[in-house]
Amino acid sequence: MFQILSMLLLETQLYVVSALFTVEVPQQLYVVECGSNVTMECRFPVNGSLNLQLLTVIWEQKRQGQSKSKEVYTLRNGKAFPPSQHRNYTGRAALLHSELKQGRAILQITSVKITDAGSYLCLIDYQGVDYKYITLEVKASYKRINTQVMRKPAEDKFVFTCQSEGFPLAEVFWQNEKNFNLSGSVNTTYTVTTDGLYNVTSILTFKPNVSENYSCVFWNKELNEETSARISTLALMSTQYSGQKSLILFVIPMCVMVAVLPSALIIFHKRKSFKNGQPKKDRKRKLNPNLKDENRDDFNSQTEALYLSTVTASRESGSVGL
Ligand SMILES: *[C@@H]1O[C@H](CO)[C@@H](O)[C@H](O)[C@H]1NC(C)=O
Ligand SMILES: *[C@@H]1O[C@H](CO)[C@@H](O)[C@H](O)[C@H]1NC(C)=O
Ligand SMILES: *[C@@H]1O[C@H](CO)[C@@H](O)[C@H](O)[C@H]1NC(C)=O
Ligand SMILES: *[C@@H]1O[C@H](CO)[C@@H](O)[C@H](O)[C@H]1NC(C)=O
Ligand SMILES: *[C@@H]1O[C@H](CO)[C@@H](O)[C@H](O)[C@H]1NC(C)=O
Ligand SMILES: *[C@@H]1O[C@H](CO)[C@@H](O)[C@H](O)[C@H]1NC(C)=O
C-alpha cells in the first residue's frame, strides 16, 4: 500500500482542524494517448496567501496488480524533494508551482508511458492532511502500420507483413476488397517493448489475386478502435520490379568490371612488357571470351563475378607491388 499514507494518517488524528481541511479532485479519471502530456489536479483550501514552508504535496502512483507504489513527485515544506522520486518519473514529472497559491496541486507528466497508468494518490499537508485518488488510463492506438511484401519464389507465394505497436493487445484480420475470407496462412505474434507496448506482427502467406487490393486490420477491442493498412496490387508489381532491380544492381558492377578488367590488363601488360620487353597477347585473348559469355544463368555469372572481382583485386594489388 501507499507507505507514507499510514504515517501521515496518524498525524491527521492529531490535528483538530483536520475535518475542515479537505482535498478535492475536479476530475477523477484521465484517459490519455501514450506519448502525450497529462496534468492531473488536486485542490486544497488556502486561506489568504500561501505559506509555502507549511506545504507538503505528495503524488504517488500504484499500478493495477502491484502492491508497491512509486513516488512520482514530492514537495516537502515548500521544496522539491527529488531523492525519493522513482526513476520511472525522473525528468518527466513536475508540480506546477505557480498554481499552488490558488490551492491547486497540479501534477504534470510529460511523454506519458503505458507504465504510467494506474491509481494516483495526491496527499496534501497544509495545516491539515487529506488525500484523494485519481485514475490515469493510457491508450496507444495502432497508428502507424508498417507493411512489407516479399516473394517466395520457390512456392510462387507472397508474404505480406503488417507490424505496429499499441496498447492493449490488438487482434489482426486480413481482408481483400470483395470477400472477407482469405485462404492462406496467417501468423500473428507479438512482443512487449520496454515501454510496455505490444509490438504486433502479422504475416500472411498466400497466392494473391493481382487484380485485388488487400488490407490488414488491427482491432483494438478495448478501445473499440480499428486501424488498417492497405497493400495495393501496385506493391506486388513493385516487388516484381525489385527482383529486376537486384538484377540491375548485379549487371552494373558486371559492366564496370568488363570495362575495367581489359584496361587493367592492358596496363598490367604494358608494365610487364615494359619490364620483360615482350607483350603476351594470347593471354589477353584467353580471358576475354569468358567475359563475353552471356548465356550463363544468374548463379553461374554470380560466381563468375566473384571470381572476376578477386582476380581484378589480386591483379591490381599485384601491379601496385610491381
Ligand atoms: C509536453 O510537454 C513538453 C514540456 O513541457 C513540451 O515540450 C511538449 O511539446 C509537450 N508535448 C505535447 C504533445 O503537448
Ligand atoms: C482565514 O484567515 C483569517 C486571518 O488571516 C482568519 O481570521 C480566518 O478565520 C481564516 N479562515 C479560515 C477558514 O481558516
Ligand atoms: C509464427 O511465427 C513465429 C515467429 O516468426 C514462429 O516461431 C512460429 O513457429 C510461427 N507459427 C506458425 C504456426 O507458423
Ligand atoms: C517490433 O518488431 C519488429 C519485428 O518483429 C522489429 O523489427 C521492431 O524493431 C520492433 N519494434 C520495437 C519498437 O520493438
Ligand atoms: C481475381 O479477381 C478478379 C476480379 O475481382 C476475378 O474476376 C477473378 O476470378 C479472381 N481470381 C481468383 C483466382 O480469385
Ligand atoms: C488498389 O489500390 C491502388 C492504389 O491504392 C488503386 O490505384 C487500384 O485501383 C486499386 N485496385 C483495385 C482493384 O481496387
XYZ file of C-alpha atoms and ligand atoms in Angstrom:
406
model
C 0.000 0.000 0.000
C 0.936 3.656 -0.034
C 3.603 3.745 2.624
C 3.582 7.410 3.508
C -0.140 7.267 3.969
C -0.271 5.397 7.262
C 2.381 7.652 8.738
C 0.500 10.786 7.801
C -2.860 9.397 8.820
C -1.518 9.184 12.344
C -0.511 12.786 12.035
C -4.001 13.658 10.837
C -5.568 12.393 14.020
C -3.504 14.893 15.961
C -4.976 17.789 14.033
C -8.212 19.018 15.487
C -8.789 21.175 12.430
C -8.302 18.235 10.050
C -12.012 17.845 9.497
C -12.021 21.288 7.887
C -9.162 20.508 5.567
C -10.303 18.572 2.507
C -8.601 17.783 -0.787
C -10.871 17.732 -3.813
C -10.477 16.462 -7.347
C -12.247 18.252 -10.200
C -11.668 15.211 -12.436
C -11.352 11.668 -11.161
C -10.442 9.882 -14.437
C -7.939 10.895 -17.060
C -7.564 8.975 -20.332
C -4.590 9.995 -22.429
C -2.765 8.854 -25.502
C 0.666 7.359 -24.985
C 3.393 9.922 -25.653
C 1.247 12.933 -24.822
C 1.357 15.111 -21.705
C -1.110 14.987 -18.861
C -1.882 17.307 -15.969
C -3.828 15.958 -13.019
C -5.229 18.232 -10.399
C -5.990 18.180 -6.700
C -7.412 21.188 -4.880
C -6.824 22.216 -1.311
C -8.003 25.201 0.735
C -5.666 28.170 1.043
C -6.745 30.927 3.335
C -5.237 34.167 2.085
C -1.678 33.987 0.854
C 0.051 30.641 0.711
C 2.758 29.859 3.231
C 4.971 27.517 1.184
C 7.002 26.398 4.202
C 3.931 24.745 5.637
C 3.027 22.908 2.449
C 3.770 19.284 1.637
C 2.405 17.658 -1.515
C 2.982 14.006 -2.326
C 1.987 12.292 -5.553
C 2.280 8.520 -5.675
C 1.337 6.002 -8.335
C 0.219 2.425 -7.972
C -0.268 0.146 -10.935
C -3.067 -2.325 -11.076
C -1.993 -5.647 -9.611
C 1.131 -4.251 -7.994
C 1.439 -3.937 -4.284
C 4.145 -1.295 -4.112
C 3.575 2.298 -5.009
C 6.038 4.592 -6.741
C 6.776 8.105 -5.705
C 6.059 10.444 -8.591
C 6.669 13.857 -7.053
C 7.238 15.166 -3.575
C 7.176 18.718 -2.327
C 8.250 18.807 1.298
C 7.852 22.047 3.233
C 7.701 24.009 0.006
C 10.781 22.395 -1.530
C 11.028 19.756 -4.227
C 12.330 16.517 -2.795
C 13.803 14.588 -5.716
C 15.842 11.845 -3.945
C 12.773 9.759 -3.263
C 11.339 10.078 -6.767
C 11.032 6.797 -8.642
C 13.377 6.612 -11.622
C 10.434 5.998 -13.991
C 9.482 9.613 -13.478
C 12.815 11.418 -13.467
C 12.647 14.381 -15.771
C 9.006 13.695 -16.623
C 7.042 14.694 -13.550
C 6.630 18.221 -12.236
C 4.366 20.144 -9.926
C 3.144 23.397 -11.438
C 4.392 25.685 -8.674
C 2.666 28.800 -9.962
C -0.725 27.160 -9.347
C -0.088 26.343 -5.690
C -1.082 29.760 -4.379
C -4.552 29.192 -5.819
C -4.750 25.937 -3.894
C -4.175 23.782 -6.965
C -1.628 20.965 -6.758
C -1.225 20.124 -10.442
C 0.996 17.236 -11.416
C 2.284 17.284 -14.970
C 3.672 14.132 -16.563
C 5.241 14.513 -19.988
C 5.501 11.868 -22.700
C 3.179 9.508 -20.864
C 4.062 5.822 -20.971
C 1.890 2.736 -20.742
C 3.537 2.006 -17.401
C 2.280 5.339 -16.022
C -1.280 4.030 -15.985
C -2.754 3.316 -12.593
C -4.083 4.895 -9.470
C -2.580 8.180 -8.333
C -2.671 9.355 -4.770
C -2.352 13.031 -4.060
C -1.727 13.788 -0.457
C -1.591 17.332 0.785
C -0.433 18.526 4.163
C -1.159 22.169 4.825
C -2.127 22.711 8.430
C -4.240 19.635 7.953
C -3.876 16.468 5.908
C -6.117 14.905 3.297
C -5.769 12.836 0.153
C -7.683 11.684 -2.924
C -7.203 9.137 -5.681
C -7.148 9.834 -9.390
C -7.142 7.191 -12.123
C -4.939 7.510 -15.164
C -5.614 5.344 -18.206
C -3.147 5.287 -21.052
C -4.072 4.149 -24.506
C -1.938 3.652 -27.549
C -3.578 3.375 -30.923
C -2.014 1.184 -33.557
C -1.486 4.365 -35.533
C 1.377 3.582 -37.836
C 1.268 0.212 -39.538
C 4.415 -0.851 -41.332
C 3.827 -3.090 -44.309
C 6.146 -5.270 -46.258
C 5.674 -7.511 -49.268
C 8.071 -10.310 -50.031
C 8.065 -13.004 -52.614
C 8.686 -16.665 -52.012
C 9.894 -17.633 -55.458
C 10.180 -21.345 -54.678
C 6.477 -21.673 -53.830
C 5.222 -18.856 -56.064
C 3.689 -17.252 -52.979
C 3.747 -13.801 -51.469
C 4.391 -12.918 -47.868
C 2.543 -9.853 -46.585
C 3.689 -8.445 -43.275
C 1.962 -5.812 -41.151
C 3.612 -4.610 -37.956
C 2.516 -1.984 -35.455
C 2.788 -1.019 -31.811
C -0.045 -0.171 -29.472
C -1.928 -0.982 -26.311
C -3.873 -3.050 -25.316
C -3.240 -6.101 -27.455
C -4.950 -5.922 -30.839
C -6.351 -8.675 -33.000
C -5.328 -8.644 -36.643
C -7.592 -9.506 -39.563
C -6.747 -9.732 -43.228
C -9.202 -8.727 -45.917
C -9.451 -8.241 -49.597
C -11.947 -5.913 -51.155
C -14.576 -8.420 -52.218
C -14.804 -11.356 -49.895
C -13.520 -11.192 -46.375
C -12.173 -14.707 -46.205
C -8.614 -15.057 -47.278
C -7.266 -18.505 -47.780
C -3.647 -18.760 -46.769
C -1.801 -18.999 -43.534
C -1.782 -16.129 -41.075
C 0.731 -15.998 -38.267
C 0.256 -13.208 -35.748
C 2.822 -12.841 -32.991
C 3.694 -10.131 -30.525
C 6.432 -8.988 -28.213
C 6.299 -6.432 -25.421
C 8.521 -3.384 -25.821
C 10.431 -1.823 -22.942
C 7.733 0.870 -22.820
C 5.062 -1.755 -22.211
C 3.568 -1.536 -25.700
C 2.563 -4.593 -27.695
C 4.628 -4.968 -30.845
C 2.295 -6.992 -33.052
C 3.453 -8.608 -36.271
C 1.051 -10.419 -38.568
C 2.273 -12.415 -41.527
C 0.018 -13.626 -44.321
C 1.468 -16.165 -46.732
C -0.617 -16.885 -49.802
C -1.063 -16.609 -53.517
C -2.672 -13.245 -54.194
C -5.046 -12.245 -56.933
C -3.243 -9.407 -58.648
C -6.448 -7.591 -59.538
C -7.389 -7.094 -55.882
C -6.061 -4.988 -53.048
C -5.521 -6.407 -49.558
C -5.547 -4.899 -46.117
C -4.644 -5.826 -42.583
C -6.894 -4.538 -39.826
C -5.676 -4.001 -36.263
C -8.654 -4.216 -33.960
C -8.133 -2.744 -30.508
C -11.065 -4.395 -28.785
C -10.879 -2.475 -25.519
C -10.730 0.922 -27.189
C -13.098 -0.270 -29.916
C -10.704 1.169 -32.418
C -9.739 -0.085 -35.833
C -6.762 0.896 -37.925
C -5.791 -0.661 -41.194
C -3.160 -0.585 -43.877
C -3.766 -1.443 -47.495
C -1.401 -3.413 -49.605
C -2.233 -2.401 -53.134
C -1.536 -4.676 -56.014
C 0.893 -1.991 -57.100
C 3.047 -3.183 -54.209
C 3.060 -6.621 -55.762
C 4.238 -5.137 -59.004
C 6.984 -3.258 -57.216
C 8.321 -6.459 -55.644
C 8.477 -7.958 -59.073
C 10.412 -4.888 -60.094
C 12.652 -5.182 -57.089
C 13.605 -8.598 -58.394
C 14.684 -6.926 -61.593
C 16.347 -4.154 -59.668
C 18.646 -6.601 -57.952
C 19.476 -7.941 -61.387
C 20.335 -4.410 -62.499
C 22.442 -3.967 -59.381
C 24.275 -7.062 -60.429
C 24.550 -6.112 -64.111
C 26.078 -2.690 -63.439
C 29.114 -3.964 -61.499
C 29.477 -6.616 -64.187
C 29.603 -3.934 -66.877
C 32.047 -1.914 -64.826
C 34.245 -4.925 -64.422
C 34.011 -5.798 -68.087
C 35.141 -2.248 -68.800
C 37.808 -2.100 -66.097
C 39.374 -5.516 -66.438
C 40.671 -5.150 -70.018
C 42.125 -1.721 -69.263
C 43.646 -3.085 -66.075
C 45.042 -5.933 -68.106
C 46.336 -3.518 -70.711
C 48.121 -1.505 -68.025
C 49.356 -4.693 -66.452
C 50.632 -5.997 -69.751
C 52.175 -2.682 -70.676
C 54.078 -2.679 -67.413
C 55.013 -6.319 -67.841
C 56.030 -5.852 -71.425
C 57.940 -2.767 -70.395
C 59.770 -4.864 -67.827
C 60.052 -8.050 -69.831
C 60.203 -6.301 -73.159
C 57.785 -8.923 -74.504
C 53.978 -8.485 -74.766
C 51.781 -11.543 -74.042
C 48.811 -11.138 -76.325
C 47.419 -14.674 -76.293
C 46.786 -14.485 -72.557
C 44.581 -11.484 -73.022
C 42.625 -13.288 -75.715
C 42.099 -16.246 -73.435
C 40.439 -14.117 -70.749
C 38.190 -12.071 -72.970
C 35.833 -14.812 -74.247
C 34.918 -15.602 -70.655
C 33.781 -12.053 -70.107
C 31.563 -12.002 -73.152
C 29.832 -15.259 -72.336
C 26.298 -14.078 -71.571
C 24.466 -17.376 -71.900
C 25.096 -18.445 -68.337
C 22.348 -18.306 -65.732
C 22.392 -15.958 -62.744
C 24.005 -18.381 -60.358
C 26.938 -19.082 -62.589
C 27.516 -15.486 -63.613
C 27.366 -14.519 -59.948
C 30.089 -16.956 -59.053
C 31.885 -15.718 -62.091
C 31.523 -12.145 -60.868
C 33.024 -13.130 -57.545
C 35.808 -14.894 -59.287
C 36.442 -11.944 -61.578
C 36.438 -9.455 -58.754
C 39.041 -11.459 -56.866
C 41.077 -11.715 -59.985
C 40.869 -7.979 -60.571
C 41.755 -7.241 -56.983
C 44.733 -9.553 -56.928
C 45.944 -8.244 -60.219
C 45.641 -4.661 -59.111
C 47.427 -5.277 -55.841
C 49.960 -7.163 -57.887
C 50.561 -4.199 -60.116
C 50.922 -1.974 -57.055
C 53.552 -4.393 -55.798
C 55.429 -4.019 -59.018
C 4.733 18.150 -23.481
O 5.436 18.993 -22.607
C 6.748 19.285 -23.040
C 7.442 20.069 -21.929
O 6.587 20.985 -21.336
C 6.663 20.074 -24.338
O 7.955 20.357 -24.806
C 5.925 19.231 -25.376
O 5.747 19.971 -26.557
C 4.578 18.800 -24.843
N 4.003 17.846 -25.775
C 2.745 17.908 -26.179
C 2.300 16.845 -27.113
O 1.990 18.783 -25.805
C -8.535 32.880 7.365
O -7.571 33.772 7.885
C -8.124 34.826 8.650
C -6.985 35.746 9.044
O -5.816 35.501 8.432
C -8.873 34.262 9.832
O -9.489 35.285 10.558
C -9.924 33.272 9.362
O -10.573 32.643 10.464
C -9.304 32.201 8.470
N -10.365 31.339 7.939
C -10.233 30.019 7.898
C -11.388 29.271 7.301
O -9.246 29.429 8.329
C 4.764 -17.947 -36.338
O 5.934 -17.132 -36.338
C 6.778 -17.362 -35.210
C 7.890 -16.327 -35.235
O 8.216 -15.945 -36.520
C 7.291 -18.785 -35.267
O 8.105 -19.040 -34.162
C 6.091 -19.743 -35.258
O 6.559 -21.063 -35.402
C 5.128 -19.427 -36.383
N 3.941 -20.237 -36.249
C 3.366 -20.851 -37.281
C 2.142 -21.639 -36.975
O 3.826 -20.774 -38.403
C 8.802 -4.717 -33.395
O 9.000 -5.971 -34.017
C 9.634 -5.878 -35.277
C 9.685 -7.267 -35.901
O 9.426 -8.278 -35.008
C 11.028 -5.283 -35.114
O 11.667 -5.166 -36.362
C 10.901 -3.913 -34.487
O 12.168 -3.372 -34.241
C 10.126 -3.998 -33.180
N 9.917 -2.638 -32.687
C 10.098 -2.274 -31.409
C 9.876 -0.853 -31.056
O 10.414 -3.100 -30.562
C -9.294 -12.333 -59.188
O -10.111 -11.166 -59.166
C -10.865 -10.943 -60.341
C -11.563 -9.617 -60.223
O -12.159 -9.446 -58.980
C -11.871 -12.119 -60.503
O -12.594 -11.952 -61.699
C -11.081 -13.438 -60.535
O -11.987 -14.517 -60.577
C -10.184 -13.562 -59.329
N -9.352 -14.748 -59.441
C -9.190 -15.606 -58.442
C -8.274 -16.751 -58.719
O -9.734 -15.476 -57.361
C -5.668 -0.844 -55.499
O -5.081 0.337 -54.956
C -4.493 1.176 -55.918
C -3.778 2.303 -55.222
O -4.127 2.406 -53.886
C -5.565 1.687 -56.870
O -4.981 2.511 -57.850
C -6.229 0.484 -57.536
O -7.301 0.927 -58.346
C -6.762 -0.496 -56.511
N -7.190 -1.709 -57.175
C -8.404 -2.227 -57.026
C -8.686 -3.466 -57.765
O -9.236 -1.698 -56.289
